[in-house]
Coordinates of C-alpha atoms in Angstrom, one line a residue:
Chain A
M1 CA 112.4 83.7 76.9
H2 CA 113.5 80.9 79.5
R3 CA 111.7 77.5 79.4
I4 CA 110.8 75.2 82.4
D5 CA 111.3 71.3 81.8
G6 CA 108.1 69.4 82.2
L7 CA 105.9 71.9 80.6
P8 CA 104.3 71.7 77.5
T9 CA 105.5 73.6 74.4
H10 CA 101.8 74.9 73.0
V11 CA 98.6 75.7 75.2
T12 CA 95.4 76.3 73.7
I13 CA 93.9 79.3 75.2
Y14 CA 89.8 78.9 75.3
E15 CA 89.1 82.3 75.3
V16 CA 85.8 82.8 77.6
G17 CA 85.6 87.1 77.4
P18 CA 82.7 87.5 75.1
R19 CA 80.5 84.8 77.1
D20 CA 81.8 84.2 81.1
G21 CA 83.1 88.2 80.8
L22 CA 80.5 90.1 79.4
Q23 CA 77.9 87.7 81.0
N24 CA 78.7 89.3 84.1
E25 CA 79.7 92.9 83.3
S26 CA 76.8 95.2 84.8
T27 CA 77.5 97.0 81.4
I28 CA 75.1 95.7 78.6
V29 CA 77.4 95.8 75.6
P30 CA 75.5 96.4 72.1
V31 CA 75.7 93.5 69.6
E32 CA 77.7 95.4 67.0
I33 CA 80.7 95.8 69.6
K34 CA 80.4 92.3 70.9
A35 CA 80.6 91.2 66.9
E36 CA 83.6 93.3 66.6
F37 CA 85.2 92.2 70.3
V38 CA 85.0 88.6 68.6
E39 CA 86.6 89.6 65.5
R40 CA 89.6 91.5 67.3
L41 CA 90.1 88.3 69.1
V42 CA 90.3 86.3 66.2
D43 CA 92.8 88.9 64.7
A44 CA 94.6 88.9 67.9
G45 CA 95.4 84.8 67.3
L46 CA 93.2 83.5 69.3
T47 CA 91.4 80.5 67.9
T48 CA 88.7 79.3 70.6
I49 CA 86.4 81.9 71.5
E50 CA 83.3 80.9 73.8
T51 CA 81.0 83.5 72.0
T52 CA 77.6 84.0 73.5
S53 CA 74.9 81.8 75.4
F54 CA 71.5 80.3 74.8
V55 CA 70.3 80.7 77.9
H56 CA 67.1 82.2 78.2
P57 CA 67.4 86.0 77.6
S58 CA 65.5 86.7 81.0
W59 CA 68.2 85.0 83.2
V60 CA 71.2 86.8 81.7
P61 CA 70.4 89.8 79.4
Q62 CA 73.5 90.7 78.8
L63 CA 73.8 87.6 76.2
A64 CA 70.1 88.0 74.8
D65 CA 71.2 88.5 71.4
A66 CA 73.1 85.4 71.1
A67 CA 71.2 84.6 67.6
D68 CA 71.8 88.1 66.2
L69 CA 75.8 88.4 67.3
L70 CA 76.4 84.7 65.7
A71 CA 74.8 85.9 62.4
R72 CA 76.8 89.0 62.6
I73 CA 80.1 87.0 62.8
E74 CA 82.1 86.0 60.1
R75 CA 83.3 82.3 60.7
R76 CA 86.6 81.8 59.8
P77 CA 87.9 78.5 58.9
G78 CA 90.1 76.8 61.6
I79 CA 88.7 79.0 64.4
H80 CA 86.0 77.7 66.9
Y81 CA 83.2 79.4 68.4
P82 CA 81.5 77.2 70.7
V83 CA 78.3 78.6 72.6
L84 CA 77.1 78.0 76.0
V85 CA 73.6 75.6 75.8
P86 CA 72.0 75.3 78.9
N87 CA 68.7 73.0 77.9
D88 CA 67.3 71.3 74.8
R89 CA 65.1 75.1 74.1
G90 CA 69.1 76.3 73.8
L91 CA 70.4 73.4 71.6
D92 CA 67.6 74.3 69.3
R93 CA 68.5 77.7 69.2
A94 CA 72.2 77.3 68.8
L95 CA 71.2 75.0 65.9
E96 CA 69.3 77.4 64.3
S97 CA 72.4 79.6 64.2
G98 CA 74.6 76.8 62.7
V99 CA 76.6 76.2 65.8
T100 CA 79.1 73.6 65.5
E101 CA 80.4 73.2 69.3
I102 CA 78.4 73.9 72.6
A103 CA 79.7 74.0 76.1
I104 CA 77.2 72.8 79.0
F105 CA 77.7 74.0 82.8
G106 CA 77.5 71.5 85.1
S107 CA 78.1 71.5 89.1
A108 CA 80.3 69.8 91.4
T109 CA 78.2 70.6 94.6
E110 CA 74.4 70.2 95.7
S111 CA 74.3 73.9 96.6
F112 CA 75.3 75.4 93.6
A113 CA 73.2 72.8 91.4
Q114 CA 70.2 73.9 93.3
R115 CA 70.7 77.7 92.7
N116 CA 72.1 78.0 89.2
L117 CA 69.9 74.8 87.7
N118 CA 67.2 74.3 90.2
R119 CA 68.0 70.7 90.2
T120 CA 70.3 68.3 92.4
V121 CA 73.9 67.1 91.4
D122 CA 72.5 63.9 90.2
S123 CA 69.5 65.2 88.4
Q124 CA 71.5 67.6 86.3
F125 CA 72.4 64.5 84.1
D126 CA 68.8 63.9 83.2
M127 CA 68.7 67.7 81.9
F128 CA 72.4 67.2 79.9
A129 CA 71.9 63.9 78.6
P130 CA 69.5 64.7 76.1
V131 CA 71.3 67.5 75.1
V132 CA 74.7 66.1 74.7
S133 CA 72.9 63.0 72.8
R134 CA 71.0 65.2 70.4
A135 CA 74.2 67.5 69.8
L136 CA 76.3 64.7 68.7
E137 CA 73.7 63.2 66.7
H138 CA 74.0 66.7 65.0
G139 CA 77.8 66.1 64.9
L140 CA 78.6 69.0 67.1
R141 CA 81.5 68.8 69.7
V142 CA 80.4 69.4 73.5
R143 CA 82.5 70.3 76.2
A144 CA 81.5 70.4 79.9
Y145 CA 82.2 73.1 82.5
I146 CA 82.2 71.9 86.2
S147 CA 81.7 74.6 88.4
M148 CA 82.7 75.0 92.1
C149 CA 85.6 72.5 91.7
F150 CA 87.6 73.7 94.6
G151 CA 85.4 75.7 97.0
D152 CA 81.7 76.5 97.3
P153 CA 80.4 79.7 98.7
W154 CA 77.9 77.5 101.1
E155 CA 79.7 74.2 101.5
G156 CA 83.6 75.1 101.8
E157 CA 86.1 73.0 100.4
V158 CA 84.7 70.5 97.7
P159 CA 85.8 67.1 98.4
I160 CA 88.1 65.9 95.3
P161 CA 85.9 62.8 94.6
Q162 CA 82.7 64.7 94.3
V163 CA 84.2 66.8 91.2
V164 CA 85.8 63.5 89.8
D165 CA 82.5 61.7 89.9
V166 CA 80.6 64.5 88.2
G167 CA 83.5 64.8 85.5
M168 CA 83.8 61.4 84.6
R169 CA 79.7 61.5 84.1
L170 CA 79.9 64.1 81.6
L171 CA 82.5 62.4 79.9
D172 CA 80.5 59.4 79.8
L173 CA 77.6 61.6 78.1
G174 CA 80.4 62.1 75.5
C175 CA 81.9 65.5 76.4
Y176 CA 85.6 65.8 75.0
E177 CA 86.7 67.8 77.5
L178 CA 86.2 69.0 81.0
S179 CA 86.8 72.3 82.4
L180 CA 87.6 72.4 86.3
G181 CA 86.0 76.0 87.4
D182 CA 87.3 77.3 90.7
T183 CA 84.2 79.7 90.5
I184 CA 84.9 81.3 94.2
G185 CA 88.9 81.7 93.0
V186 CA 89.7 80.3 96.5
G187 CA 92.2 77.4 95.1
T188 CA 95.6 77.0 95.6
P189 CA 98.4 75.1 93.5
G190 CA 98.6 72.0 95.5
H191 CA 94.9 71.7 95.2
A192 CA 95.0 72.1 91.6
R193 CA 97.7 69.4 91.2
A194 CA 95.3 67.1 93.7
L195 CA 92.4 67.4 91.5
I196 CA 94.0 66.8 88.5
E197 CA 95.8 64.0 89.3
A198 CA 92.5 62.5 90.9
F199 CA 91.1 62.0 87.3
P200 CA 91.3 58.5 85.7
C201 CA 90.9 60.1 82.4
G202 CA 94.1 62.2 82.6
P203 CA 94.9 65.7 81.9
S204 CA 94.6 65.4 77.7
Q205 CA 90.6 65.4 78.3
L206 CA 91.1 68.6 81.3
A207 CA 91.2 72.0 80.9
V208 CA 91.4 74.4 83.8
H209 CA 89.2 77.7 84.8
F210 CA 90.8 80.0 87.4
H211 CA 89.0 83.0 89.0
D212 CA 91.6 85.7 90.3
T213 CA 89.2 86.3 93.1
Y214 CA 92.4 85.7 95.6
G215 CA 95.0 86.3 93.2
Q216 CA 95.6 82.7 92.9
A217 CA 94.5 82.4 89.3
L218 CA 98.1 81.9 87.4
A219 CA 100.5 80.2 90.3
N220 CA 97.3 77.4 89.8
T221 CA 97.7 77.6 86.3
L222 CA 101.7 77.1 86.4
E223 CA 100.8 74.0 88.4
A224 CA 98.2 72.8 86.2
L225 CA 100.5 73.2 83.3
R226 CA 103.3 71.0 85.3
C227 CA 100.4 68.6 85.7
G228 CA 100.0 68.2 81.8
V229 CA 97.2 70.6 81.2
T230 CA 97.3 72.0 78.2
V231 CA 94.0 74.1 77.5
V232 CA 93.4 77.2 80.1
D233 CA 90.3 79.3 80.0
A234 CA 91.0 82.8 80.3
S235 CA 89.1 86.5 79.8
A236 CA 90.5 89.3 77.7
G237 CA 91.5 91.9 79.7
G238 CA 90.2 89.8 82.9
I239 CA 86.4 91.3 82.1
G240 CA 83.8 89.4 84.0
G241 CA 83.4 90.3 87.6
C242 CA 84.3 93.3 88.8
P243 CA 87.7 93.4 90.6
Y244 CA 86.5 96.3 93.4
A245 CA 83.1 94.7 94.3
A246 CA 83.2 92.2 97.1
S247 CA 81.8 89.6 95.2
A248 CA 84.6 90.1 92.6
T249 CA 85.1 86.4 91.1
G250 CA 87.0 87.9 87.7
N251 CA 88.6 85.3 85.4
L252 CA 92.3 85.3 84.8
A253 CA 93.3 87.7 82.3
T254 CA 94.1 86.0 78.9
E255 CA 96.6 89.1 78.8
D256 CA 98.4 87.9 82.1
L257 CA 98.3 84.4 81.1
V258 CA 99.9 85.3 77.9
W259 CA 102.8 87.1 79.6
M260 CA 103.7 84.2 81.4
L261 CA 103.3 81.3 78.8
H262 CA 105.5 83.5 76.3
G263 CA 108.3 84.0 79.1
L264 CA 108.0 80.3 79.6
G265 CA 108.7 79.9 75.8
I266 CA 105.2 78.2 75.6
E267 CA 103.7 78.8 71.9
T268 CA 100.1 80.3 72.0
G269 CA 99.8 82.0 68.7
V270 CA 98.6 85.1 70.1
D271 CA 99.6 88.6 69.4
L272 CA 100.0 90.4 72.9
D273 CA 99.9 94.1 71.7
S274 CA 97.0 93.1 69.4
L275 CA 95.4 91.5 72.4
V276 CA 95.8 94.6 75.0
A277 CA 94.5 96.9 72.2
T278 CA 91.3 94.9 72.0
S279 CA 90.9 95.3 75.7
S280 CA 91.8 98.9 76.2
W281 CA 89.0 99.2 73.4
L282 CA 86.2 97.2 75.2
A283 CA 87.3 98.9 78.7
A284 CA 86.0 102.3 77.3
H285 CA 82.8 100.4 75.9
L286 CA 82.9 98.8 79.3
G287 CA 83.1 102.1 81.2
R288 CA 86.1 101.0 83.6
P289 CA 89.6 100.4 83.1
S290 CA 90.8 96.6 82.7
P291 CA 91.4 95.2 86.0
S292 CA 94.5 92.8 84.1
P293 CA 98.1 94.2 85.1
V294 CA 99.5 93.7 81.6
V295 CA 97.0 95.6 80.0
R296 CA 97.2 98.5 82.7
A297 CA 101.2 98.2 82.3
L298 CA 101.3 97.9 78.1
S299 CA 98.5 100.3 77.2
K300 CA 99.9 103.0 79.7
E301 CA 96.5 103.9 81.0
P302 CA 95.8 105.3 84.1
Chain B
M1 CA 95.4 72.2 102.5
H2 CA 97.0 70.3 100.1
R3 CA 100.8 70.0 99.5
I4 CA 102.8 69.7 96.7
D5 CA 106.3 67.5 97.0
G6 CA 109.8 69.3 97.4
L7 CA 108.5 72.7 98.6
P8 CA 109.5 73.8 101.8
T9 CA 107.3 73.6 105.0
H10 CA 107.9 76.7 106.6
V11 CA 108.8 79.8 104.4
T12 CA 109.9 83.2 106.3
I13 CA 107.9 86.5 105.2
Y14 CA 110.3 89.5 105.2
E15 CA 107.6 92.5 105.5
V16 CA 108.6 95.2 103.3
G17 CA 105.4 97.0 103.7
P18 CA 106.6 100.2 106.4
R19 CA 109.8 100.5 104.3
D20 CA 109.2 99.5 100.6
G21 CA 105.5 99.9 100.6
L22 CA 105.3 103.7 102.1
Q23 CA 108.6 104.8 100.5
N24 CA 106.4 104.0 97.3
E25 CA 103.3 105.9 98.3
S26 CA 102.4 109.2 97.9
T27 CA 100.5 109.7 100.9
I28 CA 103.2 111.0 103.9
V29 CA 101.5 108.8 106.8
P30 CA 102.1 110.4 110.6
V31 CA 104.9 108.6 112.6
E32 CA 102.3 107.5 115.1
I33 CA 100.4 105.6 112.8
K34 CA 103.4 104.2 111.4
A35 CA 104.4 102.8 114.9
E36 CA 101.3 101.3 115.2
F37 CA 101.4 100.0 111.8
V38 CA 104.6 98.1 112.6
E39 CA 102.9 96.6 115.7
R40 CA 99.9 95.4 114.3
L41 CA 102.4 93.5 111.4
V42 CA 104.2 91.7 114.7
D43 CA 100.7 91.1 116.5
A44 CA 99.4 89.4 113.2
G45 CA 102.8 86.9 113.5
L46 CA 105.1 88.7 111.2
T47 CA 108.8 88.1 112.6
T48 CA 110.6 90.3 110.1
I49 CA 110.3 93.4 109.3
E50 CA 111.8 96.4 107.2
T51 CA 110.8 99.3 109.6
T52 CA 112.4 101.9 107.6
S53 CA 115.2 103.9 105.7
F54 CA 117.8 106.3 106.9
V55 CA 118.4 107.7 103.1
H56 CA 118.5 111.5 103.2
P57 CA 115.4 112.9 104.0
S58 CA 115.3 115.3 101.0
W59 CA 115.0 111.7 98.7
V60 CA 112.5 110.3 100.6
P61 CA 110.5 112.6 102.3
Q62 CA 108.0 109.5 103.0
L63 CA 110.4 108.2 105.5
A64 CA 112.3 111.3 107.1
D65 CA 110.9 110.3 110.5
A66 CA 113.1 107.1 110.5
A67 CA 114.7 107.9 114.1
D68 CA 111.6 109.2 115.3
L69 CA 109.7 105.9 114.5
L70 CA 112.5 104.0 115.8
A71 CA 112.3 105.3 119.0
R72 CA 108.2 105.0 119.2
I73 CA 108.4 100.8 118.6
E74 CA 108.6 98.5 121.3
R75 CA 111.5 95.7 119.8
R76 CA 110.3 92.7 120.9
P77 CA 112.5 89.5 121.6
G78 CA 112.6 87.5 118.7
I79 CA 111.6 89.7 116.1
H80 CA 113.7 91.6 113.7
Y81 CA 113.5 95.1 112.7
P82 CA 116.0 95.8 109.9
V83 CA 116.5 99.4 108.4
L84 CA 117.6 100.3 104.9
V85 CA 121.3 102.1 105.2
P86 CA 122.3 103.4 101.7
N87 CA 125.7 104.9 102.8
D88 CA 128.2 105.9 105.8
R89 CA 126.1 108.7 106.9
G90 CA 122.7 106.5 106.9
L91 CA 124.8 103.8 109.0
D92 CA 125.7 106.8 111.9
R93 CA 122.3 107.7 112.2
A94 CA 120.7 103.8 112.4
L95 CA 123.5 103.0 115.0
E96 CA 122.8 105.7 116.9
S97 CA 118.9 104.5 116.9
G98 CA 119.9 101.3 118.3
V99 CA 119.5 99.0 115.0
T100 CA 120.8 95.7 114.7
E101 CA 120.2 95.1 111.3
I102 CA 120.6 96.8 107.8
A103 CA 119.8 96.1 104.4
I104 CA 121.8 97.9 101.6
F105 CA 120.4 98.3 98.0
G106 CA 122.2 97.6 94.6
S107 CA 121.7 97.5 91.4
A108 CA 122.4 95.0 88.6
T109 CA 122.4 97.4 85.8
E110 CA 124.7 100.2 84.6
S111 CA 121.2 102.3 84.2
F112 CA 119.7 102.2 87.5
A113 CA 122.9 102.1 89.4
Q114 CA 123.5 105.9 87.8
R115 CA 119.9 106.8 88.5
N116 CA 119.8 105.4 92.1
L117 CA 122.9 105.6 93.3
N118 CA 124.9 108.0 90.7
R119 CA 127.7 105.8 90.1
T120 CA 128.7 102.6 88.1
V121 CA 127.8 99.2 89.0
D122 CA 131.5 98.6 89.9
S123 CA 131.8 101.4 92.1
Q124 CA 129.1 101.3 94.3
F125 CA 130.9 98.2 96.0
D126 CA 133.2 101.2 97.0
M127 CA 130.2 102.9 98.4
F128 CA 128.8 99.4 100.4
A129 CA 132.3 97.6 101.5
P130 CA 132.9 100.6 104.3
V131 CA 129.4 100.3 105.2
V132 CA 129.2 96.4 105.4
S133 CA 132.7 96.7 107.1
R134 CA 131.5 99.1 110.0
A135 CA 128.2 97.3 110.3
L136 CA 129.5 93.8 111.2
E137 CA 132.4 95.3 113.3
H138 CA 129.2 96.5 115.6
G139 CA 127.8 93.2 115.3
L140 CA 124.9 93.8 112.8
R141 CA 123.5 91.4 110.2
V142 CA 123.4 93.1 106.5
R143 CA 121.1 92.1 104.1
A144 CA 121.4 93.1 100.5
Y145 CA 119.1 93.9 97.6
I146 CA 119.7 93.6 94.4
S147 CA 117.4 95.6 92.1
M148 CA 116.9 95.0 88.2
C149 CA 117.5 91.3 88.4
F150 CA 115.3 90.5 85.8
G151 CA 114.6 93.5 83.1
D152 CA 115.5 97.0 83.1
P153 CA 113.5 99.8 81.7
W154 CA 116.3 100.9 80.0
E155 CA 118.5 98.1 79.1
G156 CA 115.7 95.2 78.8
E157 CA 116.4 91.7 79.8
V158 CA 119.4 91.8 82.1
P159 CA 121.7 88.7 81.6
I160 CA 121.8 86.5 84.7
P161 CA 125.3 86.2 84.8
Q162 CA 125.6 90.1 85.3
V163 CA 123.2 89.6 88.2
V164 CA 125.4 86.7 89.7
D165 CA 128.2 88.4 89.6
V166 CA 127.1 91.5 91.5
G167 CA 125.3 89.3 94.1
M168 CA 128.6 86.9 95.0
R169 CA 130.6 90.5 95.4
L170 CA 127.9 91.4 97.9
L171 CA 128.0 88.0 99.7
D172 CA 132.0 88.2 99.7
L173 CA 131.5 91.9 101.5
G174 CA 129.6 89.9 104.2
C175 CA 126.1 90.2 103.6
Y176 CA 123.9 87.1 104.7
E177 CA 121.3 87.4 102.4
L178 CA 120.6 88.6 98.9
S179 CA 117.2 89.7 98.1
L180 CA 116.5 89.3 94.1
G181 CA 114.5 92.3 93.0
D182 CA 112.1 92.2 89.7
T183 CA 111.8 96.0 90.3
I184 CA 109.9 96.4 87.3
G185 CA 107.8 93.1 87.6
V186 CA 108.6 91.5 84.2
G187 CA 110.1 88.1 85.1
T188 CA 108.1 84.7 84.5
P189 CA 108.8 81.9 86.2
G190 CA 111.1 80.4 84.1
H191 CA 113.6 83.6 84.6
A192 CA 113.4 83.2 88.0
R193 CA 114.4 79.5 88.0
A194 CA 117.2 80.2 85.9
L195 CA 118.3 83.1 87.9
I196 CA 118.5 81.3 91.4
E197 CA 119.9 77.9 89.7
A198 CA 123.1 80.1 88.5
F199 CA 123.9 81.5 92.0
P200 CA 126.6 79.4 93.4
C201 CA 125.8 80.2 96.7
G202 CA 122.8 78.1 96.4
P203 CA 119.0 79.2 97.5
S204 CA 119.5 79.0 101.4
Q205 CA 121.4 82.4 100.8
L206 CA 118.6 83.8 98.6
A207 CA 115.3 85.6 98.9
V208 CA 113.2 86.8 96.4
H209 CA 111.7 90.4 95.7
F210 CA 108.7 90.1 92.9
H211 CA 106.6 93.4 91.9
D212 CA 103.3 92.2 90.8
T213 CA 103.2 95.0 87.7
Y214 CA 102.5 92.1 85.2
G215 CA 100.6 89.9 87.7
Q216 CA 103.4 87.2 87.9
A217 CA 104.7 88.1 91.6
L218 CA 102.9 84.5 92.7
A219 CA 103.6 82.3 90.0
N220 CA 107.1 83.4 90.2
T221 CA 107.0 82.9 94.2
L222 CA 105.9 79.4 93.6
E223 CA 108.8 78.7 91.1
A224 CA 111.1 80.3 93.6
L225 CA 110.1 77.9 96.3
R226 CA 110.5 74.7 94.1
C227 CA 113.9 75.7 93.5
G228 CA 114.3 75.9 97.3
V229 CA 114.2 79.5 98.4
T230 CA 112.5 79.7 101.8
V231 CA 112.8 84.0 102.4
V232 CA 110.2 85.9 100.6
D233 CA 109.7 89.7 100.3
A234 CA 106.2 90.7 100.4
S235 CA 103.8 94.1 101.0
A236 CA 101.1 93.9 103.5
G237 CA 98.4 94.8 101.7
G238 CA 100.3 95.4 98.4
I239 CA 101.3 98.8 99.2
G240 CA 104.1 100.6 97.7
G241 CA 103.2 101.6 93.7
C242 CA 99.7 102.3 93.0
P243 CA 98.0 99.6 90.9
Y244 CA 96.1 102.4 89.1
A245 CA 99.2 104.0 87.8
A246 CA 100.8 103.5 84.5
S247 CA 104.2 102.9 86.4
A248 CA 102.6 100.4 88.7
T249 CA 105.3 98.7 90.1
G250 CA 103.3 97.5 93.6
N251 CA 105.0 94.8 95.7
L252 CA 103.6 91.3 96.3
A253 CA 101.0 91.7 98.7
T254 CA 101.5 89.5 101.7
E255 CA 98.2 88.5 102.2
D256 CA 98.0 86.9 98.8
L257 CA 101.3 85.1 99.6
V258 CA 100.3 84.0 102.6
W259 CA 96.8 82.3 101.1
M260 CA 98.7 80.5 98.7
L261 CA 101.5 79.0 101.3
H262 CA 98.9 78.4 103.9
G263 CA 96.7 76.6 100.9
L264 CA 99.9 74.7 100.1
G265 CA 100.5 73.7 103.7
I266 CA 103.6 75.7 104.3
E267 CA 103.9 77.5 107.7
T268 CA 104.4 81.2 108.1
G269 CA 103.5 81.8 111.4
V270 CA 101.1 84.8 110.2
D271 CA 97.5 85.5 111.4
L272 CA 95.9 86.2 108.2
D273 CA 92.5 87.6 109.4
S274 CA 94.5 89.8 111.7
L275 CA 96.9 90.8 108.8
V276 CA 94.0 92.2 106.6
A277 CA 92.2 93.7 109.1
T278 CA 95.5 95.8 109.2
S279 CA 96.0 96.5 105.8
S280 CA 92.2 97.6 105.6
W281 CA 93.2 99.9 108.6
L282 CA 96.0 101.0 106.8
A283 CA 94.2 101.6 103.7
A284 CA 91.9 104.0 105.3
H285 CA 95.1 106.2 106.4
L286 CA 96.3 106.3 102.7
G287 CA 93.4 106.7 101.6
R288 CA 92.6 104.0 98.6
P289 CA 91.6 100.2 98.8
S290 CA 94.4 97.9 99.0
P291 CA 95.2 96.7 95.9
S292 CA 95.6 93.2 97.4
P293 CA 92.6 90.3 95.9
V294 CA 92.8 88.8 99.3
V295 CA 92.2 91.9 101.3
R296 CA 89.8 92.8 98.7
A297 CA 88.0 89.4 99.1
L298 CA 88.4 89.1 103.1
S299 CA 87.5 93.1 104.1
K300 CA 84.2 92.6 102.1
E301 CA 85.2 96.3 101.2
P302 CA 84.4 98.0 97.7

């Protein structure tokens, strides 16, 4: 264990495997396996687990069982089980399921806002405002994702002021944290630093969400930590986006992140062996090996 | 392109694909393909290419064609074509082939010295001393690799003073540069920093050689650059050590490194598209896709 001056002593891992991971896998996993997955993640020491999404089932059939899943999970004290909520109807369903934390999913670019939300960057706030307002009235915490913070497949590099503007408007609605997403994985460490430093709110309200499409996720994370960020999104086993496909947009694997953090003497509360066992177990259900190097190395699987 | 203060403006990539890469692939590549591989690497802008090894052919049948390969390569002005030389007999063969730069391969640990060299850490210098001395008499430059600088499969974490001692003795023999190898890929960025800072020679005589077995290679490289290192070993396409095997010890892919460096505004002289095309072409000859995320993303191959 070898520390680096100026890095945080503790990092909170915001685990996205059950939602962002399974949403982007071609295999639809049975609800009882999902419930066991979430329980095993908690057993492995993760304390924040984005559990599912209340998008319309026809858009994301992988997560159509959101209410059923939440009914099966024993919600343990001190563990956070946020769910993604796209709109008012999604919030209704989340409230019916007794959810206490939600996340909304905004876009930094016009192209993606149009394709993903069928709205402009500007008009997405008309959709989010009543959701966040009503969620806060019910005492929920609301996190905001911003997608396409670094590059956009249609627009190329995304101007930093544009991302900051979207982010600050989301904070103004009452969100407690912004997760800065490199949805297509093109960002490099200097870009991560420049973006984080451009936010007037400071790093305490920022999380980072890197995809490993170009192998940059962990280097970018290291730089984000150096900028004072202490919340990092990751997906157990690196699930979400097949690494062998041309459109590979896999999440940073939680195991690869934990290996680096523990090597740096940064606490996470995670038991790595237990997490690797969980990802190996899930990989069998997904029918493909984990793309995480740490999972492959420690599970000694082919 | 987003710079970070304190990083170098130029990095020299020491390309190890033809030697360290092909040596660790199960497929034996025909000599004419190897020659074309080296020529294509030069065309892509790489200026230092470890071309082959004069180990005994029965140890490494993949590189048994060393003399034949060197006879086929047009050695262009300004391009460095070092070769690995394990002993006196290897040096004879290298000199016969008109080689002007060699590399020797030492071990930081007793276990690996015994297994790889059949010597103790101490007695390896008895083997290296006459080789280096004679090479210098012939006007050759000599680089020294140190393997197992971070962890060792039999001994666990390797004490930093032990690595520094081996390294300084190799420099004392007359080597111009040490390549610090994380042979099993377990190192993390703070460990890289601590090791680099422990060398009394300073970073100008150090290169880093990370394997991506645990996904840490690029984050470690970023930290090494911040410590002042400006020479980084990498393997085109990430060849060398199948990433799907339990014993995966793949080299950092040159493409993944170049993506980060160029994103940071650090010059390498490499044309990334040309390099990706080369790695895709070689992957067809190796019969498996490149493990490099950048190669996969940019070549749009499955």
